[in-house]
Coordinates of C-alpha atoms in Angstrom, one line a residue:
Chain A
M1 CA 87.5 -3.2 129.6
S2 CA 89.4 -6.4 130.5
K3 CA 93.2 -6.2 130.5
T4 CA 95.2 -8.1 127.9
I5 CA 97.8 -8.8 130.6
N6 CA 95.5 -11.6 132.0
I7 CA 95.6 -13.3 128.6
I8 CA 99.3 -13.4 128.3
K9 CA 99.7 -14.5 131.9
E10 CA 98.0 -17.8 130.9
K11 CA 100.5 -18.4 128.2
R12 CA 103.8 -17.2 129.5
Q13 CA 105.9 -17.9 132.6
V14 CA 107.9 -15.0 134.1
T15 CA 111.6 -15.9 134.1
E16 CA 113.6 -16.0 137.3
M17 CA 116.1 -13.6 135.7
A18 CA 113.3 -11.0 135.1
K19 CA 112.1 -11.3 138.7
Q20 CA 115.7 -10.9 140.0
R21 CA 116.3 -7.8 137.8
R22 CA 113.2 -6.1 139.2
K23 CA 114.3 -6.9 142.8
T24 CA 117.9 -5.8 142.2
Y25 CA 116.8 -2.5 140.7
A26 CA 114.3 -1.8 143.5
D27 CA 116.9 -2.7 146.2
I28 CA 119.7 -0.6 144.7
R29 CA 117.5 2.3 143.9
K30 CA 116.2 2.4 147.5
Q31 CA 119.8 2.3 148.9
L32 CA 121.0 5.1 146.6
L33 CA 117.9 7.2 147.3
Q34 CA 118.5 6.8 151.1
A35 CA 122.2 7.5 150.7
L36 CA 121.4 10.8 148.9
E37 CA 118.7 11.9 151.4
E38 CA 121.0 14.1 153.5
E39 CA 123.3 15.6 150.9
G40 CA 124.7 15.1 147.4
K41 CA 127.5 12.5 147.0
T42 CA 130.0 11.5 144.4
I43 CA 130.0 7.9 143.0
P44 CA 133.0 6.8 145.2
E45 CA 131.2 8.3 148.2
L46 CA 128.0 6.5 147.3
A47 CA 129.9 3.2 146.9
T48 CA 131.5 3.6 150.3
S49 CA 128.3 4.5 152.1
T50 CA 126.2 1.8 150.5
G51 CA 128.8 -0.9 150.2
L52 CA 127.8 -1.6 146.6
P53 CA 130.4 -2.3 143.9
I54 CA 131.4 1.0 142.4
E55 CA 130.5 0.0 138.8
D56 CA 127.0 -1.0 140.0
V57 CA 126.6 2.4 141.7
T58 CA 127.6 4.1 138.4
Y59 CA 125.3 2.0 136.3
Y60 CA 122.2 2.3 138.5
L61 CA 122.8 5.9 139.5
M62 CA 123.1 7.0 135.8
T63 CA 119.9 5.0 135.1
M64 CA 118.1 6.8 137.9
R65 CA 119.5 10.1 136.5
K66 CA 118.0 9.1 133.1
F67 CA 114.6 8.5 134.8
G68 CA 114.7 11.7 136.7
D69 CA 115.3 10.5 140.3
V70 CA 118.7 12.3 140.6
V71 CA 120.4 15.2 139.0
T72 CA 124.0 16.1 138.5
G73 CA 125.4 18.7 140.8
S74 CA 128.8 20.5 141.0
V75 CA 132.2 18.9 140.4
D76 CA 134.5 18.1 143.4
D77 CA 137.6 20.1 144.3
D78 CA 139.8 17.8 142.2
D79 CA 137.7 18.3 139.1
A80 CA 137.4 14.5 139.0
Y81 CA 133.9 13.5 140.2
F82 CA 130.5 15.1 140.1
Y83 CA 128.1 15.2 143.0
Y84 CA 124.7 13.7 142.4
E85 CA 121.6 14.9 144.3
L86 CA 118.0 13.9 144.6
K87 CA 115.8 15.7 142.2
K88 CA 113.5 18.2 144.0
K89 CA 109.9 17.1 143.4
Chain B
M1 CA 100.7 3.6 96.0
P2 CA 100.7 0.1 97.6
D3 CA 98.3 -2.2 95.9
T4 CA 96.6 -4.6 98.2
T5 CA 94.9 -7.8 97.3
E6 CA 93.1 -10.2 99.6
T7 CA 96.2 -12.1 100.4
T8 CA 99.2 -10.3 99.0
N9 CA 100.5 -6.8 99.1
R10 CA 102.0 -5.7 95.9
F11 CA 104.8 -3.1 95.7
D12 CA 107.3 -2.1 93.0
A13 CA 110.4 -2.5 95.3
L14 CA 111.3 -4.1 98.6
V15 CA 114.1 -2.3 100.5
I16 CA 115.6 -4.5 103.2
G17 CA 117.0 -2.3 105.9
G18 CA 115.9 1.1 107.1
G19 CA 119.3 2.7 107.8
I20 CA 120.6 5.7 105.9
A21 CA 121.2 3.7 102.8
G22 CA 117.8 2.0 102.8
A23 CA 116.0 5.3 103.5
E24 CA 117.9 7.0 100.7
A25 CA 117.2 4.2 98.2
A26 CA 113.5 4.0 99.2
L27 CA 113.0 7.8 99.1
N28 CA 114.6 8.1 95.7
L29 CA 112.4 5.3 94.3
A30 CA 109.2 6.7 96.0
N31 CA 110.0 10.2 94.6
M32 CA 110.1 8.6 91.1
G33 CA 106.6 7.3 91.7
F34 CA 107.4 3.7 92.6
S35 CA 105.7 2.0 95.5
V36 CA 108.2 0.8 98.1
V37 CA 108.1 -1.4 101.2
I38 CA 110.9 -1.0 103.7
V39 CA 111.5 -3.8 106.2
E40 CA 113.6 -2.9 109.2
K41 CA 114.7 -5.4 111.8
D42 CA 114.9 -2.9 114.7
L43 CA 112.2 -0.9 116.4
S44 CA 113.2 2.3 114.7
L45 CA 114.4 3.5 111.3
G46 CA 117.8 5.3 111.2
G47 CA 120.3 2.4 111.5
K48 CA 123.6 3.2 113.0
M49 CA 123.7 6.8 111.8
I50 CA 120.9 8.0 114.0
H51 CA 123.0 7.1 117.1
L52 CA 126.1 9.1 116.1
S53 CA 127.1 12.4 117.5
K54 CA 128.7 14.1 114.5
V55 CA 130.0 13.0 111.1
F56 CA 133.5 13.3 109.8
P57 CA 135.2 15.3 108.4
T58 CA 132.7 18.2 108.6
L59 CA 131.6 17.7 112.2
D60 CA 128.0 18.2 111.1
C61 CA 125.4 17.0 113.5
S62 CA 124.5 13.4 112.5
A63 CA 121.0 13.4 113.9
C64 CA 120.3 16.7 112.0
I65 CA 121.0 14.9 108.8
T66 CA 119.4 11.6 109.6
T67 CA 116.1 12.6 111.2
P68 CA 114.7 14.8 108.4
K69 CA 115.4 12.1 105.9
I70 CA 113.9 9.4 108.1
S71 CA 110.9 11.6 108.8
E72 CA 110.4 12.2 105.1
T73 CA 110.7 8.5 104.4
A74 CA 108.2 7.6 107.1
R75 CA 105.6 10.2 105.8
H76 CA 106.0 9.4 102.1
P77 CA 102.7 8.2 100.6
N78 CA 104.5 5.7 98.3
I79 CA 106.4 4.1 101.2
K80 CA 105.1 1.4 103.5
I81 CA 107.3 0.6 106.5
F82 CA 107.5 -2.5 108.7
T83 CA 109.7 -2.0 111.7
Y84 CA 110.7 -4.8 114.1
S85 CA 110.2 -7.1 111.1
E86 CA 112.3 -9.5 109.1
V87 CA 112.1 -10.7 105.5
H88 CA 112.0 -14.4 104.7
D89 CA 111.5 -16.7 101.7
I90 CA 112.3 -14.3 98.9
K91 CA 111.5 -16.3 95.8
K92 CA 111.9 -15.3 92.2
L93 CA 108.8 -16.1 90.1
G94 CA 109.6 -16.0 86.4
E95 CA 111.6 -13.1 85.1
N96 CA 109.4 -10.2 86.4
R97 CA 108.5 -10.6 90.0
F98 CA 109.5 -11.8 93.5
T99 CA 107.4 -13.0 96.4
A100 CA 108.5 -12.8 100.0
Q101 CA 107.1 -13.0 103.5
I102 CA 107.5 -10.3 106.1
H103 CA 107.5 -11.6 109.7
K104 CA 106.3 -8.7 111.9
K105 CA 107.3 -9.4 115.5
P106 CA 104.9 -8.3 118.2
R107 CA 105.9 -5.2 120.1
Y108 CA 102.8 -5.6 122.4
V109 CA 101.9 -2.0 121.6
K110 CA 99.4 -0.9 119.0
E111 CA 101.5 1.3 116.7
D112 CA 98.6 3.5 115.6
E113 CA 97.3 4.1 119.1
C114 CA 100.6 4.8 121.0
T115 CA 101.3 8.5 121.5
G116 CA 104.9 8.0 122.7
C117 CA 104.0 9.6 126.1
E118 CA 106.3 7.3 128.1
A119 CA 103.6 6.7 130.7
C120 CA 104.3 2.9 130.4
E121 CA 108.0 3.5 130.8
K122 CA 107.6 5.5 134.0
V123 CA 105.6 2.8 135.8
C124 CA 107.6 -0.2 134.6
P125 CA 109.6 -1.6 137.5
V126 CA 112.2 -3.7 135.6
I127 CA 115.6 -2.4 134.3
V128 CA 117.7 -4.1 131.6
E129 CA 120.7 -2.9 129.7
D130 CA 119.8 -0.1 127.2
Q131 CA 121.0 -1.4 123.9
F132 CA 120.5 2.0 122.4
Q133 CA 123.0 3.5 124.9
F134 CA 125.3 0.5 124.3
D135 CA 124.7 -0.8 127.8
L136 CA 126.1 2.2 129.6
V137 CA 122.8 2.7 131.4
G138 CA 119.6 0.7 131.9
R139 CA 116.2 1.0 130.2
K140 CA 112.8 -0.1 131.3
V141 CA 111.2 -3.3 129.9
A142 CA 108.3 -1.1 128.6
Y143 CA 110.2 1.5 126.7
I144 CA 110.5 4.0 123.9
P145 CA 113.6 2.9 122.1
F146 CA 115.3 6.3 122.1
S147 CA 114.2 10.0 122.1
I148 CA 114.4 10.5 118.3
A149 CA 113.1 7.0 117.4
N150 CA 110.9 6.8 114.3
P151 CA 108.3 5.6 114.8
R152 CA 108.2 7.0 118.3
V153 CA 106.2 4.0 119.6
A154 CA 106.8 2.1 122.8
A155 CA 107.6 -1.6 122.9
I156 CA 107.5 -4.3 125.6
D157 CA 110.5 -6.5 126.0
I158 CA 108.5 -9.6 126.7
E159 CA 111.5 -11.8 127.6
N160 CA 112.3 -9.6 130.6
C161 CA 108.8 -8.6 131.5
I162 CA 107.4 -9.7 134.9
L163 CA 103.8 -9.4 133.5
C164 CA 102.8 -7.0 136.3
G165 CA 100.4 -5.1 134.0
A166 CA 101.4 -1.7 135.3
C167 CA 102.1 -0.4 131.8
E168 CA 98.6 -1.4 130.6
K169 CA 97.0 0.3 133.6
A170 CA 99.0 3.5 133.0
C171 CA 98.3 3.7 129.3
L172 CA 95.5 6.2 128.8
A173 CA 95.6 5.6 125.0
E174 CA 94.9 1.8 125.6
A175 CA 97.7 1.0 123.3
I176 CA 99.2 -1.9 125.2
D177 CA 98.1 -5.2 123.7
F178 CA 99.6 -8.4 125.1
T179 CA 97.5 -10.5 122.7
Q180 CA 99.7 -9.5 119.8
E181 CA 101.5 -12.3 118.0
M182 CA 103.9 -12.7 115.1
E183 CA 102.2 -11.6 111.9
I184 CA 103.2 -13.1 108.5
I185 CA 102.6 -10.8 105.6
P186 CA 103.0 -12.0 102.1
I187 CA 104.2 -9.5 99.6
E188 CA 104.9 -9.4 95.8
I189 CA 107.6 -7.1 94.4
K190 CA 109.3 -6.5 91.1
A191 CA 112.8 -5.7 92.6
V192 CA 114.7 -5.9 95.8
V193 CA 117.3 -3.5 97.3
V194 CA 119.5 -5.1 100.0
A195 CA 120.6 -2.3 102.4
T196 CA 121.3 -4.4 105.5
G197 CA 124.4 -2.5 106.5
Y198 CA 127.0 -4.1 108.8
H199 CA 127.6 -5.0 112.4
L200 CA 130.4 -4.1 114.7
I201 CA 132.9 -6.7 115.9
D202 CA 132.2 -7.9 119.4
P203 CA 135.3 -6.8 121.3
V204 CA 134.8 -9.7 123.7
K205 CA 136.4 -11.7 120.9
L206 CA 139.6 -9.7 121.6
P207 CA 140.4 -11.0 125.1
N208 CA 143.8 -9.3 125.3
Y209 CA 142.0 -5.9 125.3
G210 CA 139.9 -6.8 128.4
Y211 CA 136.6 -5.5 127.1
S212 CA 133.7 -6.4 129.5
K213 CA 136.3 -7.5 132.1
F214 CA 137.7 -3.9 132.6
K215 CA 134.8 -1.4 132.7
N216 CA 137.0 1.4 131.6
V217 CA 137.7 -0.2 128.2
V218 CA 134.8 0.9 126.0
T219 CA 133.9 0.6 122.4
A220 CA 133.8 3.5 120.0
M221 CA 130.0 3.4 119.9
Q222 CA 129.9 3.7 123.7
M223 CA 132.1 6.8 123.4
E224 CA 130.0 8.0 120.5
R225 CA 126.9 7.9 122.8
Q226 CA 128.8 9.8 125.5
L227 CA 129.4 12.6 123.0
V228 CA 125.8 13.1 121.8
P229 CA 123.3 15.5 123.4
T230 CA 121.1 12.6 124.6
R231 CA 124.2 11.0 126.3
P232 CA 123.8 8.5 129.1
F233 CA 126.0 10.5 131.5
N234 CA 126.2 14.2 132.0
T235 CA 129.6 14.3 130.2
V236 CA 132.3 11.9 129.2
L237 CA 132.8 9.7 132.3
R238 CA 134.5 6.4 133.1
P239 CA 131.8 3.7 133.3
K240 CA 133.5 2.1 136.2
D241 CA 133.5 4.9 138.7
G242 CA 132.1 8.0 137.0
K243 CA 135.4 9.8 137.0
M244 CA 136.1 12.4 134.4
P245 CA 139.0 10.9 132.3
E246 CA 142.1 12.9 131.8
N247 CA 144.1 10.6 129.6
I248 CA 142.2 8.7 127.0
A249 CA 143.7 6.1 124.5
Y250 CA 142.2 4.9 121.2
V251 CA 143.2 1.5 119.9
L252 CA 142.7 1.4 116.2
C253 CA 142.2 -1.8 114.1
A254 CA 140.6 -3.5 117.1
G255 CA 139.4 -6.6 115.3
S256 CA 140.0 -5.4 111.8
R257 CA 143.0 -6.1 109.6
D258 CA 143.4 -9.1 111.9
E259 CA 143.4 -12.6 110.6
T260 CA 143.2 -14.0 114.1
V261 CA 139.6 -12.8 114.4
G262 CA 138.7 -13.8 110.9
N263 CA 138.6 -10.2 109.6
P264 CA 141.7 -9.4 107.6
I265 CA 140.2 -6.3 105.8
C266 CA 140.3 -2.7 106.7
S267 CA 137.0 -1.3 108.1
Q268 CA 137.6 2.0 106.4
I269 CA 135.8 4.1 109.0
C270 CA 137.7 3.5 112.3
C271 CA 140.6 5.9 111.7
M272 CA 138.4 8.8 110.8
Y273 CA 135.7 8.2 113.5
S274 CA 138.5 7.9 116.1
I275 CA 140.0 11.2 114.9
K276 CA 136.5 12.8 115.0
Q277 CA 135.9 11.5 118.5
A278 CA 139.3 12.7 119.7
Q279 CA 138.5 16.2 118.5
L280 CA 135.0 16.1 120.2
I281 CA 136.6 14.8 123.4
M282 CA 139.0 17.8 123.4
G283 CA 135.9 20.0 123.2
A284 CA 134.0 18.2 126.0
L285 CA 137.0 17.7 128.3
P286 CA 139.5 20.5 127.4
M287 CA 142.1 19.2 130.0
A288 CA 142.1 15.7 128.6
D289 CA 145.0 14.2 126.7
V290 CA 144.1 11.9 123.8
T291 CA 146.5 9.3 122.3
I292 CA 145.7 7.3 119.2
Y293 CA 147.6 4.0 118.7
Y294 CA 147.5 3.2 115.0
L295 CA 149.0 0.9 112.4
H296 CA 148.4 3.3 109.5
I297 CA 146.2 6.3 109.3
R298 CA 143.9 5.8 106.3
A299 CA 142.7 9.3 105.5
F300 CA 141.7 8.6 101.9
G301 CA 138.5 10.6 101.4
K302 CA 137.8 14.2 100.6
G303 CA 139.0 16.4 103.4
F304 CA 140.1 13.4 105.5
N305 CA 143.8 14.2 105.6
E306 CA 143.2 17.8 106.5
F307 CA 140.9 16.5 109.3
Y308 CA 143.7 14.3 110.5
L309 CA 146.2 17.2 110.5
Q310 CA 143.6 19.3 112.3
A311 CA 143.5 16.7 115.1
K312 CA 147.3 16.7 115.3
S313 CA 147.4 20.4 115.5
M314 CA 144.8 20.3 118.4
G315 CA 147.3 18.1 120.3
V316 CA 146.1 14.6 119.7
D317 CA 149.1 12.3 120.2
F318 CA 149.4 9.8 117.3
V319 CA 151.6 6.8 118.2
K320 CA 152.4 4.2 115.6
G321 CA 152.2 1.0 117.3
K322 CA 150.3 -2.3 117.7
V323 CA 148.7 -2.6 121.0
A324 CA 149.3 -6.1 122.3
K325 CA 147.6 -6.1 125.7
I326 CA 145.6 -4.0 128.2
T327 CA 145.7 -4.7 131.9
E328 CA 143.9 -2.9 134.7
K329 CA 145.3 -1.3 137.9
E330 CA 143.4 -1.3 141.2
N331 CA 142.3 2.3 140.7
G332 CA 140.7 1.4 137.4
N333 CA 143.4 2.9 135.2
L334 CA 144.6 0.8 132.3
I335 CA 148.1 -0.2 131.2
V336 CA 148.4 -0.3 127.5
R337 CA 151.3 -2.5 126.3
Y338 CA 152.4 -1.8 122.7
E339 CA 155.2 -1.9 120.2
D340 CA 156.4 1.5 119.4
V341 CA 157.2 0.9 115.7
Y342 CA 159.4 4.0 115.2
K343 CA 161.5 3.4 118.3
G344 CA 161.5 -0.4 117.9
K345 CA 160.6 -0.9 121.5
V346 CA 157.9 -2.5 123.6
K347 CA 156.4 0.1 125.9
E348 CA 153.7 0.4 128.5
T349 CA 151.7 3.6 129.1
E350 CA 149.0 4.3 131.7
H351 CA 145.6 5.7 130.6
D352 CA 142.4 6.2 132.5
L353 CA 140.1 5.2 129.7
V354 CA 140.6 3.1 126.6
V355 CA 138.4 3.2 123.5
L356 CA 138.5 0.3 121.2
A357 CA 138.0 1.4 117.6
N358 CA 136.3 -1.9 116.8
G359 CA 136.0 -2.8 113.2
I360 CA 133.0 -3.9 111.2
L361 CA 131.8 -7.2 109.8
A362 CA 129.2 -8.1 107.2
N363 CA 125.7 -8.8 108.5
D364 CA 125.0 -12.5 108.5
G365 CA 122.0 -14.1 107.1
I366 CA 121.3 -12.1 104.0
S367 CA 121.7 -15.1 101.7
E368 CA 119.3 -17.1 103.9
M369 CA 116.5 -14.7 103.2
F370 CA 116.4 -16.0 99.6
D371 CA 114.8 -19.3 98.7
G372 CA 115.5 -21.1 95.4
V373 CA 117.9 -18.3 94.2
K374 CA 121.3 -17.7 95.5
L375 CA 122.5 -14.3 96.5
E376 CA 126.2 -14.7 96.3
T377 CA 128.5 -13.2 98.8
D378 CA 132.2 -12.3 98.7
P379 CA 134.9 -14.1 100.8
F380 CA 134.2 -11.7 103.7
H381 CA 130.4 -12.4 103.5
Y382 CA 129.4 -9.1 102.1
V383 CA 126.9 -9.1 99.2
K384 CA 129.0 -9.8 96.1
Q385 CA 129.1 -7.1 93.5
I386 CA 129.0 -8.9 90.2
D387 CA 130.2 -6.0 88.1
E388 CA 132.1 -3.9 90.8
L389 CA 133.5 -1.3 88.4
A390 CA 130.8 -0.8 85.8
N391 CA 127.7 -1.5 87.8
P392 CA 128.5 -1.8 91.5
T393 CA 125.0 -2.2 92.7
R394 CA 124.3 -5.4 90.7
T395 CA 124.2 -8.7 92.5
S396 CA 124.1 -12.3 91.4
I397 CA 120.3 -12.2 91.1
P398 CA 118.8 -10.0 88.3
G399 CA 116.4 -7.6 90.0
V400 CA 118.2 -7.6 93.3
F401 CA 120.5 -4.6 94.0
V402 CA 122.8 -3.8 96.9
A403 CA 123.1 -0.4 98.6
G404 CA 125.6 0.9 101.2
A405 CA 127.7 -1.2 103.5
A406 CA 125.9 -4.4 102.7
S407 CA 128.4 -4.7 99.9
G408 CA 131.5 -3.8 102.0
P409 CA 132.9 -1.3 104.5
M410 CA 132.1 2.3 103.6
D411 CA 131.5 5.6 105.2
I412 CA 128.3 7.6 105.2
P413 CA 128.7 9.7 102.1
D414 CA 129.7 6.6 100.1
S415 CA 126.7 4.7 101.5
I416 CA 124.4 7.4 100.4
L417 CA 126.1 7.5 96.9
S418 CA 125.8 3.8 96.7
A419 CA 122.1 3.9 97.7
G420 CA 121.5 6.6 95.0
A421 CA 123.1 4.3 92.4
A422 CA 121.1 1.3 93.6
S423 CA 117.8 3.3 93.4
S424 CA 118.6 4.4 89.8
E425 CA 119.5 0.9 88.8
T426 CA 116.3 -0.5 90.4
A427 CA 114.2 2.2 88.7
S428 CA 115.7 1.3 85.3
Y429 CA 115.2 -2.4 85.9
I430 CA 111.5 -1.9 86.9
R431 CA 110.9 0.3 83.9
R432 CA 112.5 -2.2 81.6
L433 CA 110.1 -4.9 82.9
S434 CA 107.1 -2.9 81.8

């Protein structure tokens, strides 16, 4: 059966903003997954190791948590930040 | 049962809005044997209430109250529901009937085919802010609105879609349909119930509080989402850096009782939802201190004052003072500058998270739905109650009734009471016609 996506492609243009959103998510997700490969990290540790703004780390990491890429681990010694780990697949 | 002709669908009543008031009114009418059509602008029924954690002052689970009612509404044989739709051109024809048009927007998913399996969501590569989590996390462009959405049907956010077609490939039910277009459905009804609710004040309009500039200034709805079981984070955390807050401040009357933002009236719910959240925070974060900056605590309802005293006894610090300004420190903490009314001094206190108890406004555009007849509104743009004391659901148009917060700020029990009254008045009106 032919896909309806081909019909809408003839009518609509993809916006630059949408393309940029896809790229941003893919890039940041890759960086966060790599940073968590070795061991679990807190959000400030992830911001330091990736160089990303800390609010971006929080937003995308929590989004990845929502979609099952990462899970919440234990809390640090100061009871301030949680460690986040890759979900075992 | 809905009576369908070749060109027009006939119902006894049109209910505009599928929140708790609209559902209550529709369900009452349907249970009396009337045919009802509900038109809801969002993708799911449930309005604001379906997103709340618990209700005040009983701390009952909000979703546990909302979802059975919404489910009953959705399954009722006398009720037809249009989600992601708007009502236009409501015209009164003679004394006994109205006509209107329902504009059903395309969700690019066949509602009767979608199984809600989330396969489209899993493969979608684009992330945008999740409006159902009040932007605290992202959602996919192909998405199920939220876990307890009704209908639990996916939608494609076409404005942000990159047209990759991954969702269509992944959908085993073949429910994705990019050929969908806006449908215009003419209806004929005998009466209308306006249950359009309210909207929250955009705190960006309060620049001295720094919302959007300072990530650790959040709205009450953002805190509400952090307190529900389907929360965006694993517990209450600061959106800036994921730190567990230890010292949380509430700023009441953020955008209500404030002429400078064009909303001089009390929102009626902010005091109590803040007190409720303060108690829930103390359960979620037992070590946290909570301070509520207030002008007056308006605990006017049944059990409200006891609820306020309970929060005090739990250790919530109530400070009578108008917050003038919030500034941010380098570590993300916030300095709240306020006038301590009892001590007559301007003070500054540091908190690590600030919640704005942002007030409510009337939903715009209700009057514009009507054509040729004028639905009058009050000075604050809520639907005008023509006979507020003797018949508070009557509007300026015979046959059009108002339910819930469309007529003014009110809490959930009052909204449900109002919807009950509106459905009774609507039933009497329809019976008188025949």
